[in-house]
Each structure stands twice: as structure tokens, then as C-alpha cells.
Short mmCIF file of C-alpha atoms and ligand atoms in Angstrom, two decimals:
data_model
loop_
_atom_site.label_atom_id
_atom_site.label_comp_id
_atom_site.label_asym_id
_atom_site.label_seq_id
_atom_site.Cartn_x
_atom_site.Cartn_y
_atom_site.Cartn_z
CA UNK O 484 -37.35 -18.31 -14.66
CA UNK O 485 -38.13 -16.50 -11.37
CA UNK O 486 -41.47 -16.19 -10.28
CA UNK O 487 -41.76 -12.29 -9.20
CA UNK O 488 -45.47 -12.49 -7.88
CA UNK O 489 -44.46 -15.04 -5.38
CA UNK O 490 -40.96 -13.60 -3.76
CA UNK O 491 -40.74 -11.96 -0.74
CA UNK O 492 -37.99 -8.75 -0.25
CA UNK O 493 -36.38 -9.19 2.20
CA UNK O 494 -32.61 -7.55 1.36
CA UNK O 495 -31.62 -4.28 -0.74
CA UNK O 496 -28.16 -3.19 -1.40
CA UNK O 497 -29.18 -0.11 -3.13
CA UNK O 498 -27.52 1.19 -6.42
CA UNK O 499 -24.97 -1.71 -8.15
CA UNK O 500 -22.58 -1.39 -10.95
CA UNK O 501 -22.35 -4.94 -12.80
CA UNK O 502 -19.66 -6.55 -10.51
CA UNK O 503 -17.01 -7.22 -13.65
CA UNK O 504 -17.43 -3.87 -14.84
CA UNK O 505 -13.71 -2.61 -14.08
CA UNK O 506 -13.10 1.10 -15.88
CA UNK O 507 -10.32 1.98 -17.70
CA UNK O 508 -9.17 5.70 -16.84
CA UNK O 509 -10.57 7.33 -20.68
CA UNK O 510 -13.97 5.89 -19.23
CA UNK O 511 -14.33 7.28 -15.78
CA UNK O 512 -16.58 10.26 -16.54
CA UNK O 513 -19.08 8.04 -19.10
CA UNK O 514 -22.01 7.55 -17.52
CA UNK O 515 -22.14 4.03 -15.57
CA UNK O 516 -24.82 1.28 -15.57
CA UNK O 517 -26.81 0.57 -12.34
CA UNK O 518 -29.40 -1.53 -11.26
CA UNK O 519 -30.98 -1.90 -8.06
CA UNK O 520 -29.58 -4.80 -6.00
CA UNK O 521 -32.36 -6.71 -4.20
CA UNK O 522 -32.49 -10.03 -3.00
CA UNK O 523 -36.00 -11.83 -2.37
CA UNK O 524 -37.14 -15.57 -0.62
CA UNK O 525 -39.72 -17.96 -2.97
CA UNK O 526 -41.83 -19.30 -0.14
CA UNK O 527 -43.19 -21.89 -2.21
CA UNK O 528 -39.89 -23.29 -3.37
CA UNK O 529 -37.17 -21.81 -0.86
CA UNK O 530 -35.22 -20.38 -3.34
CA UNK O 531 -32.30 -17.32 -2.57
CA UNK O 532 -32.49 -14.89 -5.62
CA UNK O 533 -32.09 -11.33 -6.46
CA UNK O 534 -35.10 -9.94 -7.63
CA UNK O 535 -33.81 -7.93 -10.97
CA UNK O 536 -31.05 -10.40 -13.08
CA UNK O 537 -29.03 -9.15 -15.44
CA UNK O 538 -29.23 -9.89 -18.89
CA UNK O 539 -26.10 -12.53 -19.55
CA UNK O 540 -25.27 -11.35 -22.98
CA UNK O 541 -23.94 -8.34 -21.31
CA UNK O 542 -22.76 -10.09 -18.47
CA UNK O 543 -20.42 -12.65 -20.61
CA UNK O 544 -18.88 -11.00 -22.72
CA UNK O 545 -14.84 -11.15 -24.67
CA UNK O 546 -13.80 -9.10 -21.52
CA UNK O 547 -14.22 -11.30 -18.56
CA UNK O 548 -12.26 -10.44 -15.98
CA UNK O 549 -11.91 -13.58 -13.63
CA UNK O 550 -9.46 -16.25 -14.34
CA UNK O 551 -9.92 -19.29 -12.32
CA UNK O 552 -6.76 -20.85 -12.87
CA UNK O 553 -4.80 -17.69 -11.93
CA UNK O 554 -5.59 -18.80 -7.98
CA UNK O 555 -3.30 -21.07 -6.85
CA UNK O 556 -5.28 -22.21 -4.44
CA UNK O 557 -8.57 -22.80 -6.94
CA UNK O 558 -6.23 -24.78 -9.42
CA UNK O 559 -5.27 -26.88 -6.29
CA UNK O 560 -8.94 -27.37 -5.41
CA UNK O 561 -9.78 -28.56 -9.31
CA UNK O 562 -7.49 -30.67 -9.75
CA UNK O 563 -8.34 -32.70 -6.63
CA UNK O 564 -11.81 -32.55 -7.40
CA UNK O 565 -11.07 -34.15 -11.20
CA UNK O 566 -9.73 -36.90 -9.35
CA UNK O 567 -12.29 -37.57 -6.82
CA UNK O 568 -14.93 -37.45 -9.81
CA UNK O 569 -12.85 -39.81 -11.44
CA UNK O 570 -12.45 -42.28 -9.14
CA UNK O 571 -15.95 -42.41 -8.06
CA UNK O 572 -18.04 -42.15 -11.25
CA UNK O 573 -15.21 -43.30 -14.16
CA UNK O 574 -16.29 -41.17 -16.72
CA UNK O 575 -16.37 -41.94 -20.43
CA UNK O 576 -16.88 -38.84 -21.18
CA UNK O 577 -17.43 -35.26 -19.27
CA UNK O 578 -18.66 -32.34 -20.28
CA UNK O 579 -18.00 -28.99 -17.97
CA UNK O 580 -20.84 -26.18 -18.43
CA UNK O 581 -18.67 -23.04 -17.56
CA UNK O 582 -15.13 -23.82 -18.02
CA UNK O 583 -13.68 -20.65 -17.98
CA UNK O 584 -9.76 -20.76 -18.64
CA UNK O 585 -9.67 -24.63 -18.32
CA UNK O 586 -8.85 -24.69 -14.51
CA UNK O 587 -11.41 -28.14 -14.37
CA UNK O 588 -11.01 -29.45 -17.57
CA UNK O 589 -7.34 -29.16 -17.89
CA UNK O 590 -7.14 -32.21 -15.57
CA UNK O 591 -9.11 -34.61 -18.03
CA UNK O 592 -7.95 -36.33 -21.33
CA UNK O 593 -8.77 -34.28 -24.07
CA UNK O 594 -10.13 -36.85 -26.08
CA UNK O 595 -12.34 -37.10 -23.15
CA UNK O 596 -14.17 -34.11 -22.33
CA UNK O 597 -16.00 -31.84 -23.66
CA UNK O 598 -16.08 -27.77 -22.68
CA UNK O 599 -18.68 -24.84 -22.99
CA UNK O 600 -17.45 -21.27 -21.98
CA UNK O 601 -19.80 -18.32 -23.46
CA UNK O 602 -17.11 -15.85 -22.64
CA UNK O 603 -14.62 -15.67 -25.83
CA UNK O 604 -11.97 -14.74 -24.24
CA UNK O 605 -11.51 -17.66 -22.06
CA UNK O 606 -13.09 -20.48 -24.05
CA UNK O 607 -9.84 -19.62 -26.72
CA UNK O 608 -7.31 -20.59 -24.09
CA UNK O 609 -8.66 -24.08 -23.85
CA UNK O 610 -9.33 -23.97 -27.42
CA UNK O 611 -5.72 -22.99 -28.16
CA UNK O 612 -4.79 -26.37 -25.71
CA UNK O 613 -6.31 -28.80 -27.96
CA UNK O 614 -9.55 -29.15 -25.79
CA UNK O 615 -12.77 -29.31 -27.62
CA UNK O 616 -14.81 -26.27 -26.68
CA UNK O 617 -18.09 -24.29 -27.26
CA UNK O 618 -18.06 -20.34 -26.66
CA UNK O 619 -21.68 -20.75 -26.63
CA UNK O 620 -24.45 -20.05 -23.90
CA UNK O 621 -25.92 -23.71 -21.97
CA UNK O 622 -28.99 -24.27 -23.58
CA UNK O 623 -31.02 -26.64 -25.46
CA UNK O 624 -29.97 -25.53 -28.85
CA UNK O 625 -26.32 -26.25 -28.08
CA UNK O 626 -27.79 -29.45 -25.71
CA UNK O 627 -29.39 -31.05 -28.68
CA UNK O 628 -25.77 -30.38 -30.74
CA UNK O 629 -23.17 -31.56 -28.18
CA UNK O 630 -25.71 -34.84 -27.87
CA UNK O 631 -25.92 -35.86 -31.30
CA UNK O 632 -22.03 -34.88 -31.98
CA UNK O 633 -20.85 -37.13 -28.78
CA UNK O 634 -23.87 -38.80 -27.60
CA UNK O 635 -25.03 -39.08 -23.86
CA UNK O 636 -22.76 -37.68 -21.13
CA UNK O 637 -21.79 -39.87 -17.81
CA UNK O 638 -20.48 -36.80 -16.04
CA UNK O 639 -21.56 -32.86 -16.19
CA UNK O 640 -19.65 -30.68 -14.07
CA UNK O 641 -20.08 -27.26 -13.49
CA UNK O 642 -18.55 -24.64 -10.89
CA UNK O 643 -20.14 -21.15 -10.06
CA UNK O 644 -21.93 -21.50 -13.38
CA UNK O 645 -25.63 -22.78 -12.40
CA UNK O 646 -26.12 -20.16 -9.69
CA UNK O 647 -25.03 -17.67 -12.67
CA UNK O 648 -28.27 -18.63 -15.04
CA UNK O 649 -31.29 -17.31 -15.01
CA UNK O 650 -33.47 -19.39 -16.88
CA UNK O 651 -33.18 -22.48 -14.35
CA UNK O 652 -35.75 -24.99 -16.04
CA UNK O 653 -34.33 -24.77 -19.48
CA UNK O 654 -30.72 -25.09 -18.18
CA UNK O 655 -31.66 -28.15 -15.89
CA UNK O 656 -33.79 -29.79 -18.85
CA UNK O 657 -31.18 -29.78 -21.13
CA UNK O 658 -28.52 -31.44 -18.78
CA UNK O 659 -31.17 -34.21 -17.87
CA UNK O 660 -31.44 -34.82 -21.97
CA UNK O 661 -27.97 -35.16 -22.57
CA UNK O 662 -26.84 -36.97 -19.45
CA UNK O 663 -26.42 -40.89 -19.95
CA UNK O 664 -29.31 -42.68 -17.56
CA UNK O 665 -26.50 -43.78 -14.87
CA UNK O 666 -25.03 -40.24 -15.90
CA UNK O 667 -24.15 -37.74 -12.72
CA UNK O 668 -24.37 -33.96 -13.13
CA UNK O 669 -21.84 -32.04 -10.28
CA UNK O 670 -22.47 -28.94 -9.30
CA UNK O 671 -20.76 -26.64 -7.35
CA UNK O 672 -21.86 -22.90 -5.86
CA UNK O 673 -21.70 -20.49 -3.08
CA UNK O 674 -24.15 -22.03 -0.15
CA UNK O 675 -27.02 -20.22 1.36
CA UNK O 676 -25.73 -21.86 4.73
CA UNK O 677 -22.53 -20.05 4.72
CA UNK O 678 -24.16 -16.99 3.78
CA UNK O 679 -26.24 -16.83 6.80
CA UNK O 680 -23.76 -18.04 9.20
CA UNK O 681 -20.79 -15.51 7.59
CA UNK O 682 -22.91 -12.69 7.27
CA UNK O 683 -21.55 -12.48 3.79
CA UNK O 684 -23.88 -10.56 1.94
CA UNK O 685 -21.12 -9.54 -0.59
CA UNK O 686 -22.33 -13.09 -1.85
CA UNK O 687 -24.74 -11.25 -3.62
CA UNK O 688 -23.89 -9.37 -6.94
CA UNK O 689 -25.40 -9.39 -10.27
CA UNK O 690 -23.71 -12.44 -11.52
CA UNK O 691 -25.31 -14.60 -8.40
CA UNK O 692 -28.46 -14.64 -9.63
CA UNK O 693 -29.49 -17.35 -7.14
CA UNK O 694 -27.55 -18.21 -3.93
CA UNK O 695 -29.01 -22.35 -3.60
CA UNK O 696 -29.99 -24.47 -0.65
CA UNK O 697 -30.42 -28.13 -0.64
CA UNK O 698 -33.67 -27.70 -0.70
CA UNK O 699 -34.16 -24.81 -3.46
CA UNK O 700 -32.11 -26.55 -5.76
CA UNK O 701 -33.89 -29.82 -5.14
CA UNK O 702 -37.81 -28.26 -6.44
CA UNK O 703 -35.98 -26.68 -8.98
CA UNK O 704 -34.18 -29.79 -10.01
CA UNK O 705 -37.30 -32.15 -9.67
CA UNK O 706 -38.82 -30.32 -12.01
CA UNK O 707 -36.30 -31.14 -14.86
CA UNK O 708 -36.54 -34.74 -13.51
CA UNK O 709 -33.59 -34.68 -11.72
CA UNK O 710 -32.61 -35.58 -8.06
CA UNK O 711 -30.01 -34.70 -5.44
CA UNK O 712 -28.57 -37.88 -3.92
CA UNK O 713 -25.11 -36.75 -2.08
CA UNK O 714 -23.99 -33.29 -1.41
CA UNK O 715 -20.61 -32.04 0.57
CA UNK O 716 -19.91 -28.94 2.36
CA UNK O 717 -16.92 -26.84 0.39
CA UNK O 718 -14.89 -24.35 1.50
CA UNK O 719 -14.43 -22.81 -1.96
CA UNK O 720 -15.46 -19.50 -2.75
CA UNK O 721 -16.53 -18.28 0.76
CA UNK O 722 -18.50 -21.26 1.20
CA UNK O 723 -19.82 -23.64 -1.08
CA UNK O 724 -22.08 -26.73 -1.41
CA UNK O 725 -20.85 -29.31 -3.66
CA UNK O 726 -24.38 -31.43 -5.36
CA UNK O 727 -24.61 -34.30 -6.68
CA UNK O 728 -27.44 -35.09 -8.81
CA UNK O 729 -28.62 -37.97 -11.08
CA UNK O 730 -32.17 -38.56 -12.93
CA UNK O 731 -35.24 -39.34 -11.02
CA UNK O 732 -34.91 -42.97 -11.52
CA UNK O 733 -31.16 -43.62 -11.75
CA UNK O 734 -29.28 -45.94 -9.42
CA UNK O 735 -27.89 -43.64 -7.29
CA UNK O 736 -29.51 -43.97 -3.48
CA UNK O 737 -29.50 -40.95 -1.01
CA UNK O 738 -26.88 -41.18 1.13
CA UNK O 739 -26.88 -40.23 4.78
CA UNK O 740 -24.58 -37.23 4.61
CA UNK O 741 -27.45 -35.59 2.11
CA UNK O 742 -30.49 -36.51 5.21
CA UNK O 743 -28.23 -34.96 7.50
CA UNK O 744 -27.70 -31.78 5.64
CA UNK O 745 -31.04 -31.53 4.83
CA UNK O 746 -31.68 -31.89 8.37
CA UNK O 747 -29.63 -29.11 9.24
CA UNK O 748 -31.69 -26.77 6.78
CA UNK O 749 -35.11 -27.63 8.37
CA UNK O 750 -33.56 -26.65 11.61
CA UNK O 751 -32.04 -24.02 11.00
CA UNK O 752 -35.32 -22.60 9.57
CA UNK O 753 -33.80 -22.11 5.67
CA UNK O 754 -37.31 -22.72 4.83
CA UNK O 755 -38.67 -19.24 6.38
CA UNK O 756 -38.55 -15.95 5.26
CA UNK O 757 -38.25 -15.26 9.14
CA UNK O 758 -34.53 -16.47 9.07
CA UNK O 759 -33.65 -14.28 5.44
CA UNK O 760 -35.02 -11.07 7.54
CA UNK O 761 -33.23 -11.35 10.60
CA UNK O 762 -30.08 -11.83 8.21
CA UNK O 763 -31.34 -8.35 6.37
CA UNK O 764 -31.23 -7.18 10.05
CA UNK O 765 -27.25 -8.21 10.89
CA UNK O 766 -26.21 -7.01 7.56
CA UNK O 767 -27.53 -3.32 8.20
CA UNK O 768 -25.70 -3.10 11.36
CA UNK O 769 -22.38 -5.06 9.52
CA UNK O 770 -22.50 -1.52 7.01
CA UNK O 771 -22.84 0.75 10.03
CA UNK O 772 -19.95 -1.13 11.73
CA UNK O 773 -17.50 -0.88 9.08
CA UNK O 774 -18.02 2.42 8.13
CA UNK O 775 -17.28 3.62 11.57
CA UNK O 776 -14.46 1.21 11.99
CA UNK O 777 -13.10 3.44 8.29
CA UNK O 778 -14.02 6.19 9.87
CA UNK O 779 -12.08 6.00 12.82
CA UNK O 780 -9.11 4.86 11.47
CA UNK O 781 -9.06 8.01 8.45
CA UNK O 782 -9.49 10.09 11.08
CA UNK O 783 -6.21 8.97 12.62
CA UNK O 784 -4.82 9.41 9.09
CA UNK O 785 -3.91 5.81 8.72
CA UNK O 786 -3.20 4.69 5.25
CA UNK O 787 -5.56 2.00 4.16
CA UNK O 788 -5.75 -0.16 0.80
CA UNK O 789 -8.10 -3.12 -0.06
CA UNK O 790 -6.75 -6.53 -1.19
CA UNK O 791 -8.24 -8.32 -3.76
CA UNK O 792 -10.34 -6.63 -6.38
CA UNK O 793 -13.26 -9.29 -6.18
CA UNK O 794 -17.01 -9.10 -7.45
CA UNK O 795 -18.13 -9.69 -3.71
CA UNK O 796 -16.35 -6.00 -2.63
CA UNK O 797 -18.30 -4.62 -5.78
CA UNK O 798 -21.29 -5.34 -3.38
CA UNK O 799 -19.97 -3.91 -0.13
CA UNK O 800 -17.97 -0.72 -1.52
CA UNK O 801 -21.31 0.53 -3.23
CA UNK O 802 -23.36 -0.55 -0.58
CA UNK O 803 -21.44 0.78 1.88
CA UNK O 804 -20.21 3.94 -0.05
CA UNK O 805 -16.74 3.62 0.44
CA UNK O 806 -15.15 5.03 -2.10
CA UNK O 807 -10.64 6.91 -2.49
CA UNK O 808 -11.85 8.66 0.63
CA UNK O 809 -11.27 5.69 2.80
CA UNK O 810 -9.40 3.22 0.63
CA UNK O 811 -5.98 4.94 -1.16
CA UNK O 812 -6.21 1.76 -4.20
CA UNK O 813 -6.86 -1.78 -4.15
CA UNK O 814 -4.44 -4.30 -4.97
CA UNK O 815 -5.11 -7.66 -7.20
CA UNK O 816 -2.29 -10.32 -8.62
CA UNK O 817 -4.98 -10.13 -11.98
CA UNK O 818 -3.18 -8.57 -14.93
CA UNK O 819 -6.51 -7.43 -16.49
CA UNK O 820 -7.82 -5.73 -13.44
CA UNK O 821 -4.44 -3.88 -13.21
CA UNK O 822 -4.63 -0.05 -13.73
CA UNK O 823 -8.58 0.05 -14.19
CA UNK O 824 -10.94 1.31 -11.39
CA UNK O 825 -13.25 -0.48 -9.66
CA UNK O 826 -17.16 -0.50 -11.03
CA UNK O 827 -19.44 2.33 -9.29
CA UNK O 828 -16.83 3.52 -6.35
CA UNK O 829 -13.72 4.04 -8.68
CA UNK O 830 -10.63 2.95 -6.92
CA UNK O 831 -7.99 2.80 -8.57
CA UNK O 832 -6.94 -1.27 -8.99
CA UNK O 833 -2.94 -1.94 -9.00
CA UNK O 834 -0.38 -4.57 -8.59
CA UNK O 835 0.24 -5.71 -4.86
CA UNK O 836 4.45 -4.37 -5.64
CA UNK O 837 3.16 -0.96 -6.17
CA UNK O 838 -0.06 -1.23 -3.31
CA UNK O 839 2.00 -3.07 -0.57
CA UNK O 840 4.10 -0.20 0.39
CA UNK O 841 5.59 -0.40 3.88
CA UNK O 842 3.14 3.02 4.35
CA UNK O 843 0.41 0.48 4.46
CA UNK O 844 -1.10 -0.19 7.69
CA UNK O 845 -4.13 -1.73 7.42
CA UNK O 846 -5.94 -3.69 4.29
CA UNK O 847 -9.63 -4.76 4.03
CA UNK O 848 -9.64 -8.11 3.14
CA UNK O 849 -11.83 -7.98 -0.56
CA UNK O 850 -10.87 -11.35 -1.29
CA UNK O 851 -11.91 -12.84 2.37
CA UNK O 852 -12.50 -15.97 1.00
CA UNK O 853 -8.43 -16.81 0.19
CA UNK O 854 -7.83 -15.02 3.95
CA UNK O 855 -5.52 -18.32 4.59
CA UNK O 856 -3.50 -17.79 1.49
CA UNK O 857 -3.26 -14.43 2.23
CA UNK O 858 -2.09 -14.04 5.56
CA UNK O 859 0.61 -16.10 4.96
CA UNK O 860 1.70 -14.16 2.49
CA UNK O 861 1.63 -11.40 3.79
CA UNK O 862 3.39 -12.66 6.99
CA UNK O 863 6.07 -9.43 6.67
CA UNK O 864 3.12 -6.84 6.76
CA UNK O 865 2.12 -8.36 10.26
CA UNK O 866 5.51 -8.18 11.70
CA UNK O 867 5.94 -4.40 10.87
CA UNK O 868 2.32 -3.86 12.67
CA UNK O 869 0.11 -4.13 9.53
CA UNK O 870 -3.72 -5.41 10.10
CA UNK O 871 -6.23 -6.43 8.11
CA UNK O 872 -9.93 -5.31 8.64
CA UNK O 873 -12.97 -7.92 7.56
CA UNK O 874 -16.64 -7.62 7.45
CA UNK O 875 -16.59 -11.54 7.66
CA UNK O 876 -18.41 -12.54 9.82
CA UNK O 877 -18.85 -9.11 11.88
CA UNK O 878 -16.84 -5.53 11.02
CA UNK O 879 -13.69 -5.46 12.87
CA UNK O 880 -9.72 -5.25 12.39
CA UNK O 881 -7.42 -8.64 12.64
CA UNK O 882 -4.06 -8.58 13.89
CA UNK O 883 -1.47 -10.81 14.08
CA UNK O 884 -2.17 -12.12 17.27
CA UNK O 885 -5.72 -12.02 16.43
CA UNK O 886 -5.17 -14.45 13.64
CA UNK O 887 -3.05 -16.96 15.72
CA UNK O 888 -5.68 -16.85 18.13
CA UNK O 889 -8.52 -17.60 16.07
CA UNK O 890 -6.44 -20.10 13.80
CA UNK O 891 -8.87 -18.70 10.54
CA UNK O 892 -11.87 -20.60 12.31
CA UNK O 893 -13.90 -18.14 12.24
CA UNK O 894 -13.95 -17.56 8.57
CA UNK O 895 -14.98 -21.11 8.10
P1 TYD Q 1086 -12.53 -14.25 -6.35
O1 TYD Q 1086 -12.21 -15.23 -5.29
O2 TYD Q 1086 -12.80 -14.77 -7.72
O3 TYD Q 1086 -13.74 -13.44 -5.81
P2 TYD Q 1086 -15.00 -12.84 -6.60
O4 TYD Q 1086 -15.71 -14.01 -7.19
O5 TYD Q 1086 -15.76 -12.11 -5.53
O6 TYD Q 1086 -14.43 -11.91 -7.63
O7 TYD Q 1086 -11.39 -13.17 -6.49
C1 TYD Q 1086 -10.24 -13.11 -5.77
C2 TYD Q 1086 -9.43 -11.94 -6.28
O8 TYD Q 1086 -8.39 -11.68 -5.37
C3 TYD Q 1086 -8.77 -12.19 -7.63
O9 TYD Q 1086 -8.94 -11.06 -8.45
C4 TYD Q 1086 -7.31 -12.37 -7.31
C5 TYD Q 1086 -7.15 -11.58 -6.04
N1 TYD Q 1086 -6.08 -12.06 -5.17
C6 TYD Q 1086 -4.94 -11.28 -5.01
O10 TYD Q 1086 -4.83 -10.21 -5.60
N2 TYD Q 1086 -3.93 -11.72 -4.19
C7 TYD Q 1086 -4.03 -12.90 -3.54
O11 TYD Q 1086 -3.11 -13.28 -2.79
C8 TYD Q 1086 -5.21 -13.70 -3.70
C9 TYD Q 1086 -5.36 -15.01 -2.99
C10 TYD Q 1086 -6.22 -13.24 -4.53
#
């Protein structure tokens, strides 16, 4: 659970819908939920968290929105991480905590594996596959049941899940009492590194309810008797940390790529609240920027749309305030986020054939994190003159030349 006495402030991205909350048009004028989006530093334990979570019940519901297997480039990603994991560890049996629409598991025997998805709506796809899964929250109860039913586990994986819980100790001590002594548990979420370095602030939305560190997760981990012993920079997501953990006294040594990571977090200070306010500091300016860079551009009636309708532009359209009077719609490939509005600003959400009009001329890139994907789709919008504008890492506008130029490095 977080420990409230003990965090510091140090961000606050004012009034926040919940970032899934997409309106249908009979709902626009029903009065919205917000909460206050703040995100604080635990001195004594390093850990990234926003300061007033959510309660997941209303969070996970039968209508959740994001698919991970409709990304082409996310399916891509899964299915050469199932391999790796195989490979390495040779599983007997794996159990996924988060599985959403099977995008992981899909790769592993069904006989195999076992999956736990809390939101109906998804865990029924892999149901309807053949692959034995829980709609149920992680926690001990359901723990204690998968144990007995299958025994130990060798291998737990679980993408953009853990970062998602609040309750961290019960979560963590019912992995360590299912996993197998020699068992690994693989986790994989949006980095605090990348954060910093990206400026990407839009990390934060109710559903993040902690943003990790190497070092975070490891006193929260150690606690549950558990310990990091490898860990691998991702690019997933906007910037991810892949962890590998095991129990306190498994076989598993430390390898050196984990020392020198950690390495990297002591020097770059991840360990002070000094570094989290100078990133409150950017991010302030990065609002002020982009509005003016909207600002200009409207006034030069130029007709601007947003691509992607993500969680993470949840966080910068209501911090931000941009709202139809900048951005005419945005566009998303999701069938469910079709023809609804987006939570607290209300623009309308449609498909890309009826956003991507040649009137088009510029697009804020919501889904920043697929920008490679992206831009080479949408190579025929830069030949007729079409630019993209990005927060990430700074406010500014991205041409074609631009984006030759920089070769996407700068997103990495
Ligand atoms: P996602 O990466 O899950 O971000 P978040 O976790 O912040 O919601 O969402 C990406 C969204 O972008 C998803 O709704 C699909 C959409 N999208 C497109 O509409 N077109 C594209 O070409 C790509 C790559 C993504």
C-alpha cells in the first residue's frame, strides 16, 4: 500500500478523467468523474507513485478499452519475448498476471499456461481459444486457488499489470507463494528512466499507479522475499524496463547488466527528490510550449487532428486544456474507441479513413510511443507537406526532413 505520511509532491496535473473513460455521445452532458492527478517520491524506498489511486474495481471493468494484440507492433514484441522466456527458463508451466486479449499467452501451449485477466471482456477471448483463464483480480485468494489446482509456477509473467496495482505487498507475496523455488517472475512496465529523460509525463494517468525504478521495485520486492537478478532496457510502451526476479535464495546470481543499471540510477540521482522536481520544472514549461506551438498554428487556421487515442494524451489534453478548439477529432485504428469522445476534453474519436483527410496538415502524435510505425505509415501525409507535432521529449513540430534527420533517435 502507499505510505502517504512519507511521500513527497513533487508533480500535479490538475483535474483527470479516468484515462479509459471514452464517452459515448447520449453521455456527454452527465456529469464526469475527476480526481486530482498528483504524483509524489517515497524517500525512504524511491518509489514513483501518484498520490490518490483509483479504486480498480472501477478501473477494470467489462468495458476495457485497450487491446494489446490489436498493435501490430506489440504482438510482434510478445511473441519474441515468449520465445526468449522459453529458451532461457524452459517453463513447465506459466502463468501471465494481466493477459488481456491473449497477446502473451497466445504464444504458449495451452496445456501449458495458465491466464488471469480481471477485465471480462478480454479474459473471454482467451477463454473462447481454449486457454485456461481467471477473470479474477491477482491476489492471494485466487494465489492460494491457481496453486493448489496446478501447483507451483516456474514462470510468472506480467506486462503493464504490476505498475497497475495498488496493493504492492499482497500482490508480490502471493507470486513468491506460488512460484516454484527455481521459479522466475518477469515483469515488464513503463521505466522511471525514460520518463525523466523523455519528459513524458503523459506516463502518468490513473491506471499507473506507480512508475518503478530498479531500485523502488527492488525494497518493494525484498519485502515479499523476492530479488531482482537481471533486468533489460525495453523500448515498449514509451520506455520500459524488463525485471527479472527470483526468491531471495534461488539460484539465480546478479548479473552484470543489473550492477550496471543500477549504477546508472545512483548517478543519475533516481534516489533524490531533487531530480523528480527539476523534472516537475521541464514539464511546466513542456505545457506552456505546446500550447503556444497550438496556438500559433489555429491562429493560422491550420487544420489539426491527434493520432492515437491513448491513456497517456488523457494526461496531456486535460492538463494542458486542449480541448475541439485546437484539435478538429482524434483518430485511433481501435473499433471500441471509434465514435466516442475522449474522457474530460471531449474530442470526438474516429477512424484514421474519415480523420486522415488530405485537409489535414498537422497531427499531434497521442500515440508517440509507435512514432516509428507511424511515420511510415503515414509516409503520403509527409509528401503532401503534412507534420506531426510531439511533446516528446520537448514541444515542437516534426517534418519530414526533420524525421530523416533525427532517424527517430530522439524518441528513444
Ligand atoms: P497505447 O500504446 O496502448 O497507449 P496508452 O497506453 O497510452 O493508451 O495506445 C496506442 C493507441 O494508438 C491505440 O489506441 C491504437 C492507436 N494507434 C492508431 O490508431 N494507429 C496506429 O498506427 C498506431 C500504431 C496506434
Amino acid at each position: 500500500m502507499i505510505e502517504k505520511k512519507k511521500i513527497i509532491k513533487f508533480l500535479d496535473l490538475g483535474k483527470q478523467p479516468l484515462a479509459n473513460s471514452f464517452l459515448e455521445k447520449k453521455n456527454l452532458n452527465n456529469e464526469e468523474f475527476f480526481y486530482n492527478l498528483s504524483i509524489g517520491f517515497n524517500p525512504n524506498n524511491f518509489l514513483v507513485s501518484i498520490l490518490n489511486p483509483a479504486n480498480p474495481k472501477k478501473q477494470y471493468t467489462n468495458k476495457y478499452a485497450h487491446r494489446a494484440s490489436q498493435s501490430k507492433t506489440m504482438r510482434k514484441k510478445f511473441k519474441e519475448t515468449s520465445i526468449k522466456l522459453k529458451n532461457r527458463f524452459k517453463p513447465k508451466i506459466t502463468l501471465e498476471i494481466g493477459s488481456n486479449d491473449g497477446a502473451f499467452i497466445k504464444n504458449f501451449n495451452k496445456k501449458k499456461c495458465v491466464a488471469v485477466e480481471p477485465c471480462k471482456n478480454l479474459a473471454v477471448i482467451t477463454k473462447l481459444l481454449g486457454y485456461r483463464t481467471y477473470d479474477k483480480f491477482w491476489d492471494r485468494n485466487l494465489s492460494n486457488y491457481i496453486k493448489k489446482k496446478y501447483g507451483n509456477i516456474n514462470l510468472i509473467f506480467s506486462a503493464n499489470t504490476i505498475s497497475h496495482i495498488p496493493n504492492t505487498k499482497e500482490t508480490f507475496d502471493s507470486i513468491e507463494s506460488i512460484l516454484s523455488n527455481d521459479g522466475v517472475l518477469v515483469i515488464e512496465d513503463p521505466y522511471i528512466g525514460n520518463v525523466l529523460r523523455l519528459n513524458s509525463y503523459d506516463q502518468f494517468y490513473d491506471e499507473h499507479v506507480y512508475i518503478f525504478s530498479i531500485l523502488s521495485l527492488s525494497n518493494l520486492a525484498k519485502k515479499s522475499g523476492l530479488r531482482i537478478f537481471d533486468c533489460e532496457k525495453i523500448d515498449n510502451h514509451g520506455g520500459s524496463m524488463r525485471y527479472y526476479l527470483c526468491k531471495i535464495n534461488s539460484k539465480f546470481k546478479e548479473t552484470a547488466k543489473l550492477r550496471s543499471n543500477l549504477n546508472e540510477e545512483y548517478l543519475l540521482k533516481f534516489n533524490k527528490i531533487s531530480t523528480y522536481k527539476k523534472f516537475s520544472k521541464r514539464i511546466i514549461k513542456s505545457k506552456k510550449k505546446l500550447i503556444n506551438i497550438l496556438k500559433n498554428l489555429k491562429n493560422k487556421n491550420e487544420n489539426i487532428i491527434s493520432y492515437g487515442a491513448t491513456y497517456k494524451s488523457t494526461t496531456v489534453f486535460n492538463y494542458c486544456k486542449i480541448n475541439k478548439n485546437y484539435l478538429d477529432c482524434i483518430i485511433d485504428t481501435t473499433i471500441n474507441k471509434q465514435n466516442k469522445y475522449s474522457p474530460g476534453m471531449h474530442i470526438p474519436i474516429i477512424s484514421p479513413e474519415k480523420g486522415m483527410t488530405n485537409k489535414v496538415n498537422y497531427a499531434f502524435l497521442g500515440a508517440w510511443n509507435f512514432n516509428k510505425e507511424i511515420f511510415q505509415k503515414e509516409k503520403l501525409f509527409f509528401q503532401r507537406g503534412g507534420k506531426f507535432i510531439t511533446h516528446i521529449p520537448y514541444p515542437r513540430i516534426i517534418g519530414k526532413k526533420k524525421i530523416n534527420n533525427e532517424n527517430y533517435k530522439l524518441f528513444k
